[in-house]
PDB file of C-alpha atoms and ligand atoms in Angstrom:
ATOM      1  CA  MET C  10      84.702 101.150 125.886  1.00  0.00           C
ATOM      2  CA  ALA C  11      81.482 103.114 125.442  1.00  0.00           C
ATOM      3  CA  VAL C  12      80.131 103.623 121.941  1.00  0.00           C
ATOM      4  CA  LYS C  13      80.494 107.214 120.858  1.00  0.00           C
ATOM      5  CA  LYS C  14      77.554 109.391 120.045  1.00  0.00           C
ATOM      6  CA  ALA C  15      76.938 109.759 116.330  1.00  0.00           C
ATOM      7  CA  SER C  16      77.325 113.539 116.617  1.00  0.00           C
ATOM      8  CA  THR C  17      80.786 113.150 118.160  1.00  0.00           C
ATOM      9  CA  ARG C  18      81.788 110.704 115.464  1.00  0.00           C
ATOM     10  CA  ARG C  19      80.448 112.994 112.766  1.00  0.00           C
ATOM     11  CA  SER C  20      82.513 115.961 113.921  1.00  0.00           C
ATOM     12  CA  GLU C  21      85.605 113.752 114.079  1.00  0.00           C
ATOM     13  CA  LEU C  22      84.997 112.530 110.539  1.00  0.00           C
ATOM     14  CA  GLU C  23      84.286 116.050 109.305  1.00  0.00           C
ATOM     15  CA  ALA C  24      87.552 117.234 110.838  1.00  0.00           C
ATOM     16  CA  GLU C  25      89.357 114.362 109.111  1.00  0.00           C
ATOM     17  CA  GLN C  26      87.655 115.225 105.838  1.00  0.00           C
ATOM     18  CA  ALA C  27      88.745 118.865 106.125  1.00  0.00           C
ATOM     19  CA  ARG C  28      92.306 117.790 106.944  1.00  0.00           C
ATOM     20  CA  LEU C  29      92.459 115.481 103.908  1.00  0.00           C
ATOM     21  CA  LEU C  30      90.980 118.113 101.586  1.00  0.00           C
ATOM     22  CA  ALA C  31      93.595 120.634 102.731  1.00  0.00           C
ATOM     23  CA  MET C  32      96.356 118.060 102.296  1.00  0.00           C
ATOM     24  CA  ILE C  33      95.191 117.124  98.788  1.00  0.00           C
ATOM     25  CA  ALA C  34      94.905 120.783  97.773  1.00  0.00           C
ATOM     26  CA  GLN C  35      98.448 121.388  99.055  1.00  0.00           C
ATOM     27  CA  MET C  36      99.819 118.365  97.179  1.00  0.00           C
ATOM     28  CA  GLU C  37      98.130 119.484  93.963  1.00  0.00           C
ATOM     29  CA  ILE C  38      99.673 122.951  94.289  1.00  0.00           C
ATOM     30  CA  GLU C  39     103.095 121.409  94.845  1.00  0.00           C
ATOM     31  CA  SER C  40     102.828 119.070  91.873  1.00  0.00           C
ATOM     32  CA  ASP C  41     101.836 122.032  89.676  1.00  0.00           C
ATOM     33  CA  GLU C  42     104.879 123.924  90.916  1.00  0.00           C
ATOM     34  CA  ASN C  43     107.149 120.954  90.241  1.00  0.00           C
ATOM     35  CA  LEU C  44     106.089 120.898  86.602  1.00  0.00           C
ATOM     36  CA  GLY C  45     107.840 124.247  86.173  1.00  0.00           C
ATOM     37  CA  TYR C  46     111.222 122.764  87.117  1.00  0.00           C
ATOM     38  CA  GLY C  47     111.540 120.285  84.287  1.00  0.00           C
ATOM     39  CA  ASN C  48     114.629 121.875  82.706  1.00  0.00           C
ATOM     40  CA  HIS C  49     117.046 122.090  85.579  1.00  0.00           C
ATOM     41  CA  MET C  50     119.913 119.643  86.116  1.00  0.00           C
ATOM     42  CA  ALA C  51     118.157 117.304  88.548  1.00  0.00           C
ATOM     43  CA  ASP C  52     118.784 113.623  88.265  1.00  0.00           C
ATOM     44  CA  ASP C  53     115.911 112.341  86.123  1.00  0.00           C
ATOM     45  CA  ALA C  54     115.625 109.039  87.977  1.00  0.00           C
ATOM     46  CA  THR C  55     115.379 110.824  91.322  1.00  0.00           C
ATOM     47  CA  GLU C  56     112.834 113.231  89.937  1.00  0.00           C
ATOM     48  CA  ALA C  57     110.712 110.424  88.506  1.00  0.00           C
ATOM     49  CA  PHE C  58     110.920 108.642  91.824  1.00  0.00           C
ATOM     50  CA  GLU C  59     109.834 111.749  93.719  1.00  0.00           C
ATOM     51  CA  GLN C  60     106.912 112.265  91.355  1.00  0.00           C
ATOM     52  CA  ALA C  61     105.810 108.641  91.728  1.00  0.00           C
ATOM     53  CA  LYS C  62     106.031 108.971  95.494  1.00  0.00           C
ATOM     54  CA  ASP C  63     103.987 112.195  95.437  1.00  0.00           C
ATOM     55  CA  MET C  64     101.429 110.511  93.208  1.00  0.00           C
ATOM     56  CA  ALA C  65     101.140 107.550  95.585  1.00  0.00           C
ATOM     57  CA  LEU C  66     100.670 109.904  98.529  1.00  0.00           C
ATOM     58  CA  LEU C  67      98.025 111.847  96.662  1.00  0.00           C
ATOM     59  CA  GLN C  68      96.167 108.696  95.636  1.00  0.00           C
ATOM     60  CA  ASN C  69      96.345 107.420  99.189  1.00  0.00           C
ATOM     61  CA  ALA C  70      94.891 110.679 100.534  1.00  0.00           C
ATOM     62  CA  GLN C  71      92.112 110.591  97.920  1.00  0.00           C
ATOM     63  CA  ARG C  72      91.247 107.009  98.810  1.00  0.00           C
ATOM     64  CA  LEU C  73      91.148 107.908 102.500  1.00  0.00           C
ATOM     65  CA  LEU C  74      88.927 110.893 101.726  1.00  0.00           C
ATOM     66  CA  GLN C  75      86.529 108.592  99.893  1.00  0.00           C
ATOM     67  CA  GLN C  76      86.413 106.278 102.918  1.00  0.00           C
ATOM     68  CA  VAL C  77      85.754 109.190 105.261  1.00  0.00           C
ATOM     69  CA  ARG C  78      82.922 110.398 103.002  1.00  0.00           C
ATOM     70  CA  ASP C  79      81.447 106.891 102.946  1.00  0.00           C
ATOM     71  CA  ALA C  80      81.587 106.797 106.748  1.00  0.00           C
ATOM     72  CA  LEU C  81      79.741 110.157 106.927  1.00  0.00           C
ATOM     73  CA  ARG C  82      77.123 108.800 104.545  1.00  0.00           C
ATOM     74  CA  ARG C  83      76.686 105.687 106.705  1.00  0.00           C
ATOM     75  CA  LEU C  84      76.280 107.897 109.778  1.00  0.00           C
ATOM     76  CA  GLU C  85      73.442 109.654 107.939  1.00  0.00           C
ATOM     77  CA  ASP C  86      71.625 106.495 106.929  1.00  0.00           C
ATOM     78  CA  GLY C  87      72.185 104.734 110.261  1.00  0.00           C
ATOM     79  CA  THR C  88      74.401 101.906 109.025  1.00  0.00           C
ATOM     80  CA  TYR C  89      77.595 103.318 110.532  1.00  0.00           C
ATOM     81  CA  GLY C  90      79.489 100.883 112.744  1.00  0.00           C
ATOM     82  CA  LYS C  91      77.923  97.809 111.169  1.00  0.00           C
ATOM     83  CA  CYS C  92      79.904  95.382 109.075  1.00  0.00           C
ATOM     84  CA  GLU C  93      79.029  95.744 105.382  1.00  0.00           C
ATOM     85  CA  SER C  94      79.457  92.034 104.853  1.00  0.00           C
ATOM     86  CA  CYS C  95      77.793  90.272 107.814  1.00  0.00           C
ATOM     87  CA  HIS C  96      75.925  93.290 109.344  1.00  0.00           C
ATOM     88  CA  GLU C  97      77.274  92.561 112.815  1.00  0.00           C
ATOM     89  CA  PRO C  98      78.462  95.572 114.844  1.00  0.00           C
ATOM     90  CA  ILE C  99      82.134  96.408 114.375  1.00  0.00           C
ATOM     91  CA  ASP C 100      84.225  96.346 117.559  1.00  0.00           C
ATOM     92  CA  PRO C 101      84.105  99.936 118.964  1.00  0.00           C
ATOM     93  CA  ALA C 102      87.816  99.749 119.804  1.00  0.00           C
ATOM     94  CA  ARG C 103      88.629  99.151 116.127  1.00  0.00           C
ATOM     95  CA  LEU C 104      86.334 102.004 115.073  1.00  0.00           C
ATOM     96  CA  GLU C 105      88.114 104.224 117.541  1.00  0.00           C
ATOM     97  CA  ALA C 106      91.424 103.539 115.805  1.00  0.00           C
ATOM     98  CA  LEU C 107      90.014 103.592 112.242  1.00  0.00           C
ATOM     99  CA  PRO C 108      86.669 105.462 112.207  1.00  0.00           C
ATOM    100  CA  TYR C 109      86.000 104.693 108.532  1.00  0.00           C
ATOM    101  CA  LEU C 110      86.152 100.897 108.821  1.00  0.00           C
ATOM    102  CA  THR C 111      83.405  99.074 106.919  1.00  0.00           C
ATOM    103  CA  LEU C 112      84.158  95.473 107.899  1.00  0.00           C
ATOM    104  CA  CYS C 113      84.347  93.614 111.207  1.00  0.00           C
ATOM    105  CA  LEU C 114      87.621  91.913 112.062  1.00  0.00           C
ATOM    106  CA  ARG C 115      86.365  88.480 111.030  1.00  0.00           C
ATOM    107  CA  CYS C 116      85.211  89.613 107.563  1.00  0.00           C
ATOM    108  CA  GLN C 117      88.346  91.714 107.100  1.00  0.00           C
ATOM    109  CA  GLN C 118      90.553  88.728 107.866  1.00  0.00           C
ATOM    110  CA  ARG C 119      88.494  86.495 105.606  1.00  0.00           C
ATOM    111  CA  LEU C 120      88.882  89.047 102.802  1.00  0.00           C
ATOM    112  CA  GLU C 121      92.637  89.335 103.286  1.00  0.00           C
ATOM    113  CA  ALA C 122      93.194  85.587 103.600  1.00  0.00           C
TER     114      ALA C 122
HETATM  115 ZN1   ZN G 226      81.543  91.087 109.274  1.00  0.00          ZN
END
């Protein structure tokens, strides 16, 4: 698989960043709206569960956004696509699937082991 041009990768990452920002904004609006429904007869346990789930989704989106921003920064400084740990190039096929990866497969596996 050919390595993508940095400009192509940047527009992909910028699109992802825009998508995440829109998603986070939407989730924040919804959680504000939910605060107004505290007095109705909903099952408290269910409501707490839903709120925890929303919070996890929001945190996940924020973490992803941070990773996408890091990837954009690495594109700028020319370190994009290199493993942060061993500085070897990351497999382009893995970057294709997860464009904000910072570790090669070997270092990732070592970290998770
Ligand atoms: Zn590595």
